[in-house]
Coordinates of C-alpha atoms and ligand atoms in Angstrom, one line a residue:
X263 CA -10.7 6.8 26.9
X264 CA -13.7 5.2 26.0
X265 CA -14.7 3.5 29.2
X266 CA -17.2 0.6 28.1
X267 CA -14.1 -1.1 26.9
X268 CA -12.5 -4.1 28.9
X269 CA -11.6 -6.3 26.9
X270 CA -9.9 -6.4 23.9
X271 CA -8.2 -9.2 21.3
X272 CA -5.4 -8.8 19.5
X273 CA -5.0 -11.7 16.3
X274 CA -1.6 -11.7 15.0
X275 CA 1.8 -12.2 17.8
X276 CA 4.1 -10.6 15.4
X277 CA 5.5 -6.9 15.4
X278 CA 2.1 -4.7 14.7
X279 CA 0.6 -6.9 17.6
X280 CA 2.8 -6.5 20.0
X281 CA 2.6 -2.6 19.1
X282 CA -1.2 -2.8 19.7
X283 CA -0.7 -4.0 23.2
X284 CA 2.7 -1.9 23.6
X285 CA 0.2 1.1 22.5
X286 CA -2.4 0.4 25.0
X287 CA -0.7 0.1 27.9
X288 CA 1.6 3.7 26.9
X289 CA -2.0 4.9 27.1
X290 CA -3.2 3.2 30.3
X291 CA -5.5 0.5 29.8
X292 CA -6.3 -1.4 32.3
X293 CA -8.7 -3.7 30.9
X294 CA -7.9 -7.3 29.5
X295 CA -5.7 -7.7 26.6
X296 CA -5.2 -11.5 24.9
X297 CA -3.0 -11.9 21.6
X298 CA -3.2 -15.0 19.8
X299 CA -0.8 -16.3 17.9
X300 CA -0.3 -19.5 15.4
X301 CA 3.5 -19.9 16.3
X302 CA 4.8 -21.4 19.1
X303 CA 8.0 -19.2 19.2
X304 CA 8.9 -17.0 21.6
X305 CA 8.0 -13.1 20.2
X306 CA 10.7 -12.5 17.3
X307 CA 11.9 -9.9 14.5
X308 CA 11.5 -11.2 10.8
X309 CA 14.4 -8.3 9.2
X310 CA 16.9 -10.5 10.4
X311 CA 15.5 -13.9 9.0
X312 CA 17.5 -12.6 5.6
X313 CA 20.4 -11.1 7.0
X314 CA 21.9 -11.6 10.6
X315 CA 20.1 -15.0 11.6
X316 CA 20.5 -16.5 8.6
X317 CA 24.6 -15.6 8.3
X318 CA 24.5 -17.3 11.8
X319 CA 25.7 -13.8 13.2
X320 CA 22.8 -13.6 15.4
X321 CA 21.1 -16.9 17.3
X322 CA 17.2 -16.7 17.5
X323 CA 17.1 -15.0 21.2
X324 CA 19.2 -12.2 19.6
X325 CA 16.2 -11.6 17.6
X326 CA 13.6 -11.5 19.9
X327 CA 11.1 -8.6 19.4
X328 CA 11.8 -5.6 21.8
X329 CA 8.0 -4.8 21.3
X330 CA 7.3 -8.1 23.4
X331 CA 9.4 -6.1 26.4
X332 CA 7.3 -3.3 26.5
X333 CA 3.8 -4.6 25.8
X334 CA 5.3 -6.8 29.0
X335 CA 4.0 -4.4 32.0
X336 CA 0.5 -4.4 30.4
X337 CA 0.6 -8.2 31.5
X338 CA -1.4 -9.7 28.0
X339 CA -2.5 -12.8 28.4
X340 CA -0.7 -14.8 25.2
X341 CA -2.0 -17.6 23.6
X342 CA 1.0 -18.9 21.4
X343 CA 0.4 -22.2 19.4
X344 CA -2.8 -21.3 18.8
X345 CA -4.9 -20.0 15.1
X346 CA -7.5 -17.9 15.1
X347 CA -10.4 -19.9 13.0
X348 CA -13.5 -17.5 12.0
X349 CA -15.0 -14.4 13.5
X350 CA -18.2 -13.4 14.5
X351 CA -18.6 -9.3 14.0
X352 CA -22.0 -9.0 15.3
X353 CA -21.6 -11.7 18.3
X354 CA -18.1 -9.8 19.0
X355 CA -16.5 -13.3 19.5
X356 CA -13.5 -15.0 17.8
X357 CA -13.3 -18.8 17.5
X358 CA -10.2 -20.3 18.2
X359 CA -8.5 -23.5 16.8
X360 CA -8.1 -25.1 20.3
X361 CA -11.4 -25.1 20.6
X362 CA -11.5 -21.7 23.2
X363 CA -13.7 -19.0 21.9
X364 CA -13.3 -15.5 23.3
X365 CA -15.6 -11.9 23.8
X366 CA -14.1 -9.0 23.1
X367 CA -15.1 -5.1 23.2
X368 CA -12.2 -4.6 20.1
X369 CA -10.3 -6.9 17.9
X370 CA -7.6 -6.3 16.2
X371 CA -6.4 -8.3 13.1
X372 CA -2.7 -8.2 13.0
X373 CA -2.0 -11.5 10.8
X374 CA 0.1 -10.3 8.5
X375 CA 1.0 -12.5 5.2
X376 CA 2.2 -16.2 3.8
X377 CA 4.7 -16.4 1.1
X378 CA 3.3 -16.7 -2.0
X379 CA 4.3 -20.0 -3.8
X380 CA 4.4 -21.2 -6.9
X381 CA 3.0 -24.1 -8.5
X382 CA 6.0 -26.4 -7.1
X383 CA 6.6 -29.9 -6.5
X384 CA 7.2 -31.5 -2.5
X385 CA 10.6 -31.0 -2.0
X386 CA 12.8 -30.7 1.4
X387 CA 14.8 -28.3 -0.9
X388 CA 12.5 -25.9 -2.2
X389 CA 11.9 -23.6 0.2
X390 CA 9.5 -20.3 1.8
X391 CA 11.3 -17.6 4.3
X392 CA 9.1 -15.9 6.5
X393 CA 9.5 -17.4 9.9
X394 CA 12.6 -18.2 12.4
X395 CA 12.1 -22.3 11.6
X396 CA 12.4 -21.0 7.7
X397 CA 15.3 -19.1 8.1
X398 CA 17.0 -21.9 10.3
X399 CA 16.0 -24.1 7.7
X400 CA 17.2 -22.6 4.8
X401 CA 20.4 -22.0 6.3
X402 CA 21.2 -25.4 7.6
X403 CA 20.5 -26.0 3.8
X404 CA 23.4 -23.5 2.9
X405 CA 25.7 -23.8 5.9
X406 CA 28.9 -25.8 5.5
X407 CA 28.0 -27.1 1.9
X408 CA 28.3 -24.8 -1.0
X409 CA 25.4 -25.3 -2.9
X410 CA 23.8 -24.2 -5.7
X411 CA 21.0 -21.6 -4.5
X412 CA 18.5 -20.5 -6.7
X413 CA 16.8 -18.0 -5.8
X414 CA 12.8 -17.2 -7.6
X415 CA 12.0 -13.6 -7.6
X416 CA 14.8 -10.5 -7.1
X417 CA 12.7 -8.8 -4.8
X418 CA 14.1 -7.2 -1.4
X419 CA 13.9 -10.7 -0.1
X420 CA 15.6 -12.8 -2.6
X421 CA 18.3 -10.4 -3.0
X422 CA 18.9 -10.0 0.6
X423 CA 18.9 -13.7 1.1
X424 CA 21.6 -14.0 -2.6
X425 CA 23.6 -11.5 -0.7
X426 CA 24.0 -13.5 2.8
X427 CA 23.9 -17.1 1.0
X428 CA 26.9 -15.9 -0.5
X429 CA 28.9 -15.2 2.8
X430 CA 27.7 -18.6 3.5
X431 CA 29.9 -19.6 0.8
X432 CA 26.6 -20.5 -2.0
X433 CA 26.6 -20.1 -5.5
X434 CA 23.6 -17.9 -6.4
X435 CA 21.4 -17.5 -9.2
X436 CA 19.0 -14.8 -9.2
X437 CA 15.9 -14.9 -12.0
X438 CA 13.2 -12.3 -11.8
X439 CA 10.5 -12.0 -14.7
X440 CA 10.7 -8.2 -14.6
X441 CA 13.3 -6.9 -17.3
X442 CA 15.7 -3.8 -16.0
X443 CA 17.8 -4.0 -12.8
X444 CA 15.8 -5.7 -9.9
X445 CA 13.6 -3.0 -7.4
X446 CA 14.0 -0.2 -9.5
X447 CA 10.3 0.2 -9.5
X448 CA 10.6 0.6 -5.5
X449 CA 14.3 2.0 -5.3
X450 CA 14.6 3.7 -8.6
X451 CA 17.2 2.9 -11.5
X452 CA 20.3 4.9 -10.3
X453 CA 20.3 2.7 -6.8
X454 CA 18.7 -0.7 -8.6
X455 CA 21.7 -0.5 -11.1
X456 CA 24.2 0.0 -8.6
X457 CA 23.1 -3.0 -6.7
X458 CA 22.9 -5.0 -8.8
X459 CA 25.9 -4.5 -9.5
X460 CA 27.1 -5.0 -6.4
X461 CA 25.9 -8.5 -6.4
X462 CA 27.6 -8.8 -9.9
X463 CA 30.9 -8.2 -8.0
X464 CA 29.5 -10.2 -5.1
X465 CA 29.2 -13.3 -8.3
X466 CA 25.8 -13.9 -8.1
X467 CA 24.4 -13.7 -11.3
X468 CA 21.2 -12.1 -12.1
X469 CA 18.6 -13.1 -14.9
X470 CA 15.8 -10.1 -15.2
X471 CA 12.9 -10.9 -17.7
X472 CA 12.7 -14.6 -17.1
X473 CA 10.7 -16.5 -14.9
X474 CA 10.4 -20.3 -14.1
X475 CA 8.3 -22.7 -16.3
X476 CA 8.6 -25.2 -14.1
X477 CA 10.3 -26.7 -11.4
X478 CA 11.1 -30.7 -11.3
X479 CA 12.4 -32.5 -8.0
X480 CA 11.5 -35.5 -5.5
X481 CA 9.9 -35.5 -2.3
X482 CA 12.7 -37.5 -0.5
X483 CA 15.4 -34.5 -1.6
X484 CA 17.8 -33.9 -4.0
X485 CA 19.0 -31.3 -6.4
X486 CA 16.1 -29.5 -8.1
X487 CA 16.0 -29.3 -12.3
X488 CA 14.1 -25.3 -12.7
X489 CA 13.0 -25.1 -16.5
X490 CA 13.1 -20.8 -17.0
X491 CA 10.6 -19.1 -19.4
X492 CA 13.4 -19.1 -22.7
X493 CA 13.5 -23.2 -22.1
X494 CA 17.0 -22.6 -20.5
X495 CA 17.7 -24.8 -17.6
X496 CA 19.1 -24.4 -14.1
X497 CA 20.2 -27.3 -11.9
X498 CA 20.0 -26.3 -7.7
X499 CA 20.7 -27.8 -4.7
X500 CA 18.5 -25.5 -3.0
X501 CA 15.7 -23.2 -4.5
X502 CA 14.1 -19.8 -2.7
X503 CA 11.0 -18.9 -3.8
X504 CA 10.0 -15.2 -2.9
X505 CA 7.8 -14.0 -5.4
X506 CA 5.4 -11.9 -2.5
X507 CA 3.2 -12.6 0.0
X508 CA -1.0 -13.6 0.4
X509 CA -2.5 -11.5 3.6
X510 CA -3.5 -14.0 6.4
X511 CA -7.5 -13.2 5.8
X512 CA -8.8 -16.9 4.9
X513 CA -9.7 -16.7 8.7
X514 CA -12.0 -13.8 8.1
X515 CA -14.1 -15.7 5.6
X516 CA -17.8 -15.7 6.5
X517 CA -17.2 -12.7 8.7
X518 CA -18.3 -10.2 6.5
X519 CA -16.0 -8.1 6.8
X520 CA -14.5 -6.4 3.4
X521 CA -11.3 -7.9 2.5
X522 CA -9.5 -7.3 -1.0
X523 CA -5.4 -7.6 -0.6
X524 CA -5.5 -7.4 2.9
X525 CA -8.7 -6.1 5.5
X526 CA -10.1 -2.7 4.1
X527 CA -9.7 -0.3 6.9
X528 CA -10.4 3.5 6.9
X529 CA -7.9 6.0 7.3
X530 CA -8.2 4.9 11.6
X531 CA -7.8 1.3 10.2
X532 CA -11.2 0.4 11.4
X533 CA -12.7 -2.0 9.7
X534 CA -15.7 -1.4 10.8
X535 CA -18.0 -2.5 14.1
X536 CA -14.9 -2.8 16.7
X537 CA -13.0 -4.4 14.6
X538 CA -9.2 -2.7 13.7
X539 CA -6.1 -4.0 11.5
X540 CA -2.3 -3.3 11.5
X541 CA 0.9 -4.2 10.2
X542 CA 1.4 -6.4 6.8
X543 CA -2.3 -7.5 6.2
X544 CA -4.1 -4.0 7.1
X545 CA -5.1 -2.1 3.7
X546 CA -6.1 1.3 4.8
X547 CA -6.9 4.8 3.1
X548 CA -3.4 7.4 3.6
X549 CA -5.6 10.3 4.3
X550 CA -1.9 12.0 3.4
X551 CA -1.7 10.2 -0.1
X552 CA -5.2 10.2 -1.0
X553 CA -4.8 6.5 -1.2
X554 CA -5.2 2.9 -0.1
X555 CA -1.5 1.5 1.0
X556 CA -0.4 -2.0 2.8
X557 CA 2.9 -2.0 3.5
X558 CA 5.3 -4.9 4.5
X559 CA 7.7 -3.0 6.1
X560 CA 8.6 -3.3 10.0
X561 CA 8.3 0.4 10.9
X562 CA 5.0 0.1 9.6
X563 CA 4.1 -2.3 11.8
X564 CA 5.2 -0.8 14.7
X565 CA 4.2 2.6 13.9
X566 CA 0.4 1.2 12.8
X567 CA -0.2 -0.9 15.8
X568 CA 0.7 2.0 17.8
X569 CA -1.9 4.4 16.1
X570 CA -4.6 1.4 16.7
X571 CA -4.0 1.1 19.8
X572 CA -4.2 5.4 20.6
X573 CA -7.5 5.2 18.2
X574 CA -8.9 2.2 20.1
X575 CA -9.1 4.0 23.0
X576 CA -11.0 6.8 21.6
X577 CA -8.1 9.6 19.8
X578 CA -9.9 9.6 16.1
X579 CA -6.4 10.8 14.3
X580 CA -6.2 9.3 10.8
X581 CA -2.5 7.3 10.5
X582 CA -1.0 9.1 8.0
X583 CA 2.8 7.8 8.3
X584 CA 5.4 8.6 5.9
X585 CA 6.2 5.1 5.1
X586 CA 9.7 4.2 5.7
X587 CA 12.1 0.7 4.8
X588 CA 15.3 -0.2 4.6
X589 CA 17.0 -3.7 3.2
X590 CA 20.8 -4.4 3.7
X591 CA 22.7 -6.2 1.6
X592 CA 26.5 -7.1 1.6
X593 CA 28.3 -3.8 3.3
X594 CA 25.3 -1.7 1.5
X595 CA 22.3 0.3 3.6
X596 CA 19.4 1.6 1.4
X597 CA 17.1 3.2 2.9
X598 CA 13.8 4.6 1.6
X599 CA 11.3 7.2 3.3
X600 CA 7.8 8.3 1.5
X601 CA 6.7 6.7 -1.5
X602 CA 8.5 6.2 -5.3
X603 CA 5.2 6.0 -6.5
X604 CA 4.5 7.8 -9.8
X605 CA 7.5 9.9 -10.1
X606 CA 8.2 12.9 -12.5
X607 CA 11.5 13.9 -11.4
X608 CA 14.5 12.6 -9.5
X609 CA 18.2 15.0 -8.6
X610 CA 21.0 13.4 -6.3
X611 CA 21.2 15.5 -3.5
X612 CA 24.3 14.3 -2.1
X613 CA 27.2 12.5 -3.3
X614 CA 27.3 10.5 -6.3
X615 CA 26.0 6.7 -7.5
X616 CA 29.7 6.1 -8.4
X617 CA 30.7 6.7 -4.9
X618 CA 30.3 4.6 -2.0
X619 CA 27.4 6.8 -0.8
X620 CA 24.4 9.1 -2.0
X621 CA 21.2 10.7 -1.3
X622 CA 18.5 11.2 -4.3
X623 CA 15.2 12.3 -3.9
X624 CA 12.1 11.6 -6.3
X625 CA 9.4 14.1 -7.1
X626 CA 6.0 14.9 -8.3
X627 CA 5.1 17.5 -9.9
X628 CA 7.5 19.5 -8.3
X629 CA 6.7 18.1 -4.6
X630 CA 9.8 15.8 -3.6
X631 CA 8.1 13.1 -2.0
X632 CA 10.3 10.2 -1.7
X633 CA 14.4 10.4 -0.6
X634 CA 16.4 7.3 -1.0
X635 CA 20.0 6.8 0.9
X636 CA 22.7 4.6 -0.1
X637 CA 24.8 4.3 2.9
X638 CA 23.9 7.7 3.9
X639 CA 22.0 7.1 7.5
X640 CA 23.4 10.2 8.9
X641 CA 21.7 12.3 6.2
X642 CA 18.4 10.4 6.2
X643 CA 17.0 11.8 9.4
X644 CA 17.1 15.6 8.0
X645 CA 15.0 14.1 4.7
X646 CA 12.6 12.3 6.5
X647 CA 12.0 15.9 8.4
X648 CA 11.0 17.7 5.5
X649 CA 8.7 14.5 4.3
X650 CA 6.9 14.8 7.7
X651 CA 6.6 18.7 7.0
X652 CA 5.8 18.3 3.9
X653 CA 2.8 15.9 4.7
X654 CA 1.1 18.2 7.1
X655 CA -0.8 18.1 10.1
Ligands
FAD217 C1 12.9 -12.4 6.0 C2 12.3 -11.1 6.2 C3 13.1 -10.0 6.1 C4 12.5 -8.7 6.3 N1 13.3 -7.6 6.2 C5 12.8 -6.4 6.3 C6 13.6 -5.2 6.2 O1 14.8 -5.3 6.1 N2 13.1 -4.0 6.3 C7 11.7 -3.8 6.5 O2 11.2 -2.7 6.5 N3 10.9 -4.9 6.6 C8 11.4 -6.2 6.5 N4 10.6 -7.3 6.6 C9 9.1 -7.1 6.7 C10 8.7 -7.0 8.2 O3 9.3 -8.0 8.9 C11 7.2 -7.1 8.3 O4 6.6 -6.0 7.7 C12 6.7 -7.2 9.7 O5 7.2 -8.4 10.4 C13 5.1 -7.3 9.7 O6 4.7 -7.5 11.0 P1 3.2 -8.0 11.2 O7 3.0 -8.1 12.7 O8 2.2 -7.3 10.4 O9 3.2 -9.5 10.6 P2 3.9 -10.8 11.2 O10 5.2 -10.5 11.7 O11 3.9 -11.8 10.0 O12 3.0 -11.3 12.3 C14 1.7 -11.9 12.1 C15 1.6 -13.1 13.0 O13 0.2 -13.6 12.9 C16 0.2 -15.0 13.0 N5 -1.1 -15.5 12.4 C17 -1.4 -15.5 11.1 N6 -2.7 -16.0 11.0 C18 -3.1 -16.2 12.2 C19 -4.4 -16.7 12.8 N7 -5.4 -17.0 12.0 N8 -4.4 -16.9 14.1 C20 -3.4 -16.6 14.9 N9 -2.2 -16.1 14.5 C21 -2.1 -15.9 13.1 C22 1.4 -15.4 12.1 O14 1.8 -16.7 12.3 C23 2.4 -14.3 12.6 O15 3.2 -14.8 13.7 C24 11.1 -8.5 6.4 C25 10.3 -9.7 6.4 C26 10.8 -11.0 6.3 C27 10.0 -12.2 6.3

């Protein structure tokens, strides 16, 4: 363990921060550990902001983040409520919003990332979902009322939250600029097709290849007027906008340190001169790939803050994951491990996309590197396996 280390600060309360302490004190430290965090919430899970929190299945201390637990015995000291406001490389010091500056032998920026909005008027009804007060928002919004929900962008997040606004009893409009079923890009066409019909079944009805012109409504509430790209109209009582995320790195400004999508890490995730990143805003080489990935997927998270934590302390092993996310959505489970990144070939390993379950897996130039289950957990575990083996050492 490198010894001159006592003290280290982790930025970022979320899932890859908690890791980073959970990781430290698997490995022993003994030293000082402070996480700061903007939110005032107790520690949390975002997976189930779309799905069981905001069906009302789960209540918010359902959801609390098991990493919190286990980073526990380590003792942090935890600064909640509080943003971290610029930091100082060389003087190894970050500035704090209260006012508080603290010292530290490692940082570690674990931020993560701010919907991305549009350019939208004030309204109570046009909503973001990326914390707990969101999600509680946005369903207090949907609870009780069937309303019209329409929902900007058929990414994993707006069809997750299409799919549970519907058990809420919500009539859902889905518009997504890209043409072709939504996710194909990150699920391929077989599953995309499938789920979207699924949501067809479901009555949600999905508009690929038109985006919003505008959006009209008034600060004091109301239903909103959305103008789409072919001047058709759509009237909402309640609008979602997902349409991706902005890495939390305004905070770094001034710092020097590289930032383009995300912080610029190695393949450690060193950024350079103590300073580390994991989870949703860390942008680091896959040694594995050959390439620079930031992922927003939980595992990720976990998994990164982990290896920050074992390479703080001195191990040097380059995080070379095989990436690995799942979404739910009514009774369906799709999961994904590796990358369906420039794909040549794809075969369906197991069952069939007209049946209620199948595994497919995507290749490149001969090398399967991607398998996709469609309520197929059982059989995942054997593909991510051969992934792993098929990554190396
Ligand atoms: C609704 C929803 C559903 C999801 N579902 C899935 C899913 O089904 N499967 C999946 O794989 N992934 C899912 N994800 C993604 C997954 O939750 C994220 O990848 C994961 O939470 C990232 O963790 P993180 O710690 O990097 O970031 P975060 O959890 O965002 O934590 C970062 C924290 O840093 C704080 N912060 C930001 N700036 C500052 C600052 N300057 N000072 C102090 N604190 C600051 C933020 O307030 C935040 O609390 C979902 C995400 C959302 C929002």
């Amino acid at each position: 363990m490198a010894s001159d280390l006592q003290s280290i600060v982790i930025v970022g309360a979320g899932a890859a921060g908690y890791a980073v302490a959970e990781g430290l004190h698997s490995a022993g430290f003994k030293g000082a550990v402070t996480l700061v965090g903007e939110e005032r919430d107790e520690p949390y899970d975002r997976p189930p902001l779309s799905k069981e929190v905001l069906s009302g299945a789960w209540n918010r201390e359902r959801a609390a983040l098991i990493g919190a637990k286990r980073a526990a015995p380590l003792n942090p000291r935890v600064l909640t409520g509080v943003r971290a406001t610029s930091l100082d490389v060389e003087g190894h010091r970050v500035e704090l919003g209260n006012g508080e500056s603290l010292d530290y032998d490692a940082v570690v920026v674990a931020t993560g990332v701010t919907p991305r909005r549009l350019e939208q008027p004030d309204s109570p009804n046009i909503r973001v979902l990326r914390t707990m007060e969101d999600s509680l928002a946005l369903r207090a919004l949907l609870v009780d009322n069937e309303p019209r929900l329409l929902v900007v962008g058929g990414g994993f997040l707006g069809l997750e939250v299409a799919a549970t606004a519907r058990g809420l009893g919500a009539t859902v409009t889905v518009v997504e600029p890209i043409p072709g079923p939504p996710l194909a890009s990150r699920i391929g066409t077989e599953a995309a097709t499938k789920l979207q019909a699924a949501h067809a079944d479901h009555g949600v009805e999905i508009h690929t290849g038109l985006g919003v012109a505008s959006l009209d409504a008034t600060a004091g509430g109301g239903p909103v007027h959305a103008t789409l790209s072919d001047g058709t109209t759509v009237d909402a009582d309640v609008v979602l906008i997902a349409v991706g995320s902005i890495p939390n790195t305004q905070w770094l400004e001034g710092s020097g340190l590289e930032v383009a999508n995300g912080v610029v890490c190695d393949e450690f995730c060193s950024a350079g001169n103590d300073v580390w990143a994991a989870g949703d805003v860390a942008s680091w080489l896959h040694a594995g790939y050959d390439r620079r990935l930031r992922l927003e997927h939980r595992t990720n998270a976990q998994e990164q803050g982990l290896a920050v934590a074992r390479n703080i302390i001195g191990s040097a092993v380059p995080f070379t994951p095989v990436p690995y996310f799942w979404t739910n959505q009514y009774d369906v489970r799709i999961q994904v491990h590796g990358q369906i990144v420039d794909i040549d070939n794809n075969k369906i390993i197991e069952g069939d996309p007209s049946e209620a379950s199948f595994v497919q897996t995507f290749s490149v130039s001969g090398q399967v590197t991607a398998a996709l289950g469609w309520n197929a957990a059982r059989l995942m575990a054997e593909q991510r396996r051969q992934l792993i083996e098929a990554m190396g050492p």
